PDB file of C-alpha atoms in Angstrom:
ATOM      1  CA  UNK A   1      -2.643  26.295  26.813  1.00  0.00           C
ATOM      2  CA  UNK A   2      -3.293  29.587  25.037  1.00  0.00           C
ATOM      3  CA  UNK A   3      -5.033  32.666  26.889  1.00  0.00           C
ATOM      4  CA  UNK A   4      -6.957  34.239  23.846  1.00  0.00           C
ATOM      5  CA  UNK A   5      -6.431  38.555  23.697  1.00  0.00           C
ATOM      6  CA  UNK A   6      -9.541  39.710  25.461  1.00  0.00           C
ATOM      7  CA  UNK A   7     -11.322  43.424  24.101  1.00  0.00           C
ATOM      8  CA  UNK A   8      -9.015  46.049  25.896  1.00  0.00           C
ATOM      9  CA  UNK A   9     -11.500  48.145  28.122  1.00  0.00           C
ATOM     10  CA  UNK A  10     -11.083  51.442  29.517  1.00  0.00           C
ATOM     11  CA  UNK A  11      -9.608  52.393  33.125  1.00  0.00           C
ATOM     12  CA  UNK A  12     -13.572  53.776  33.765  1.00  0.00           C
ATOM     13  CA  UNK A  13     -14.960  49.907  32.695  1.00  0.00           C
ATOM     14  CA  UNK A  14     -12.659  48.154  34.981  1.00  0.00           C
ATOM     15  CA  UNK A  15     -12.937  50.429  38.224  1.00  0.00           C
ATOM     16  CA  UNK A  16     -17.201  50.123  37.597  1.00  0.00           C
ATOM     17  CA  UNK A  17     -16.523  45.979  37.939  1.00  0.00           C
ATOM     18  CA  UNK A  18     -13.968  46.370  40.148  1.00  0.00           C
ATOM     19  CA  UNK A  19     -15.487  48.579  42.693  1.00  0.00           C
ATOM     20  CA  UNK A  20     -19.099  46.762  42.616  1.00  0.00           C
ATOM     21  CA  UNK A  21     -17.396  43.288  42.930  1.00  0.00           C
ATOM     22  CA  UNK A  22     -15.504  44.694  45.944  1.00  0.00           C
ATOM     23  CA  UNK A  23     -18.756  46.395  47.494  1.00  0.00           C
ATOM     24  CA  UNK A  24     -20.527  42.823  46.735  1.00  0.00           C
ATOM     25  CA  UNK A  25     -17.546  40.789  47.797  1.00  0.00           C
ATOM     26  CA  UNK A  26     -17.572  39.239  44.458  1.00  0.00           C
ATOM     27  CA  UNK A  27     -15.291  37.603  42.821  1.00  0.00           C
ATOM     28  CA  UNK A  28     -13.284  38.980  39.343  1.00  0.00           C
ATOM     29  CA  UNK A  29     -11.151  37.101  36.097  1.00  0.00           C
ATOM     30  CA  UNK A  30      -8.331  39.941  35.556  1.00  0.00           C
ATOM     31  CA  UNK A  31      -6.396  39.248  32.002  1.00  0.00           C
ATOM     32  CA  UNK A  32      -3.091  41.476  32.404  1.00  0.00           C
ATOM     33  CA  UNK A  33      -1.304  42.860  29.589  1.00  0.00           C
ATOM     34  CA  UNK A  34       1.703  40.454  30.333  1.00  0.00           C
ATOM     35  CA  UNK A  35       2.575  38.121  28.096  1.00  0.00           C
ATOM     36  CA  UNK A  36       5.204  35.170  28.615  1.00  0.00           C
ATOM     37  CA  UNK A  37       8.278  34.540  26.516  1.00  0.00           C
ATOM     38  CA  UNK A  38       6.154  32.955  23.497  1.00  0.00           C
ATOM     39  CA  UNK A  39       4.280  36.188  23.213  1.00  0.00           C
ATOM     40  CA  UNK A  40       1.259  34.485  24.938  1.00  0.00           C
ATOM     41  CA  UNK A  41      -1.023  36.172  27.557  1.00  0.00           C
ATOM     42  CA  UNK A  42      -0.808  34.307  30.847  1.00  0.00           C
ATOM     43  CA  UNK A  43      -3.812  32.779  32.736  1.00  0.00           C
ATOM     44  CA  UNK A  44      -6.457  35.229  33.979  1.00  0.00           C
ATOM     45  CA  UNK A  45      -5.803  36.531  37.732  1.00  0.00           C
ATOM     46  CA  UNK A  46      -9.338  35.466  39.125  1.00  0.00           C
ATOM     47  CA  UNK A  47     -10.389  36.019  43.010  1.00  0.00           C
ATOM     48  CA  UNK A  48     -12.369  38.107  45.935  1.00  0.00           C
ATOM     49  CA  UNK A  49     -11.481  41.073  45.558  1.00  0.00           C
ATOM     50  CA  UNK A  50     -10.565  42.275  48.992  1.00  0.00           C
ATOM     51  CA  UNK A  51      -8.813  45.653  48.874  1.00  0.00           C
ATOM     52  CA  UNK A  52      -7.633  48.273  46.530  1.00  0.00           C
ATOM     53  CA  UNK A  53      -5.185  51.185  47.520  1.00  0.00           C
ATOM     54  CA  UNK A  54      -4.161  54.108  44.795  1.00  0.00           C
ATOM     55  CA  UNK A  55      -3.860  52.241  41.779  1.00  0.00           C
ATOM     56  CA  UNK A  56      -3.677  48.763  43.148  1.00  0.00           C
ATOM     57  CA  UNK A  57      -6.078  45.779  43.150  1.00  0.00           C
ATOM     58  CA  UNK A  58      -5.937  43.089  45.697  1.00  0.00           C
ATOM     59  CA  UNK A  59      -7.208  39.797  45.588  1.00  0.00           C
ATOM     60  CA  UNK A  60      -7.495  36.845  47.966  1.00  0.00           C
ATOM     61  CA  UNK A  61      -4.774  34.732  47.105  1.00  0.00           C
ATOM     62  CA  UNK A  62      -2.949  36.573  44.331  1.00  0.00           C
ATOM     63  CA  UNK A  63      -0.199  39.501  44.565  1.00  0.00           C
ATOM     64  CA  UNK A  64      -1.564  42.364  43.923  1.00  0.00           C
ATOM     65  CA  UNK A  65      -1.956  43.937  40.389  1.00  0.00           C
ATOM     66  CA  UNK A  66      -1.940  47.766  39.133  1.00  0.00           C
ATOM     67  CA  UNK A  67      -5.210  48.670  37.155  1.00  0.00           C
ATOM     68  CA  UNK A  68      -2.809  50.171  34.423  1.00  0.00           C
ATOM     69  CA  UNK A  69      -1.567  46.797  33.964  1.00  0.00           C
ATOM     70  CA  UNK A  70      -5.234  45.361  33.479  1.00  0.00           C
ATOM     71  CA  UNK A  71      -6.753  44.905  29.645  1.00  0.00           C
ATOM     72  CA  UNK A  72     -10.228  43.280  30.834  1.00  0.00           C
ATOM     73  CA  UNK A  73     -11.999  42.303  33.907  1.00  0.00           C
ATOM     74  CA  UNK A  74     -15.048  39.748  33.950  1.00  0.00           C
ATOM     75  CA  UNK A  75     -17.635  39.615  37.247  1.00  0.00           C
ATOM     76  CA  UNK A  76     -16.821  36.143  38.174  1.00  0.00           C
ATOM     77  CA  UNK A  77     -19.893  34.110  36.976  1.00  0.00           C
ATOM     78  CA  UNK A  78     -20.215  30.721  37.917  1.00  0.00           C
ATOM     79  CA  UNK A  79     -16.623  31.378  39.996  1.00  0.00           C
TER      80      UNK A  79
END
């Protein structure tokens, strides 16, 4: 299944979602910059997210993930 290139957004457009779906307990879809061996991006990251340290994102259920590493982050409608 292919993961479509989302629009890259800036670090400022991430850490507004970010930090109002952590204040709301909200969930978040993450598309990383990392791509598998075809080239292809890999599935979107999507949970709670439940912590943040530095430049680090934590989500229930999923490692954690560097907002340098991010391209896009959704609010997690209908999540």
């Amino acid at each position: 299944m292919k993961h479509p290139a989302k629009t890259q957004q800036s670090l400022e457009e991430m850490s507004v979602i970010l930090s109002d779906a952590y204040a709301n307990g909200k969930r978040v879809s993450i598309q990383v910059n990392d791509r598998d061996l075809n080239g292809e991006f890999r599935p979107d990251l999507v949970g709670k997210v439940i912590g943040y340290k530095e430049d680090k994102i934590y989500l229930a259920g999923q490692t954690d993930v560097s907002i340098l590493d991010m391209r896009h982050v959704e609010r997690g409608i209908g999540m």
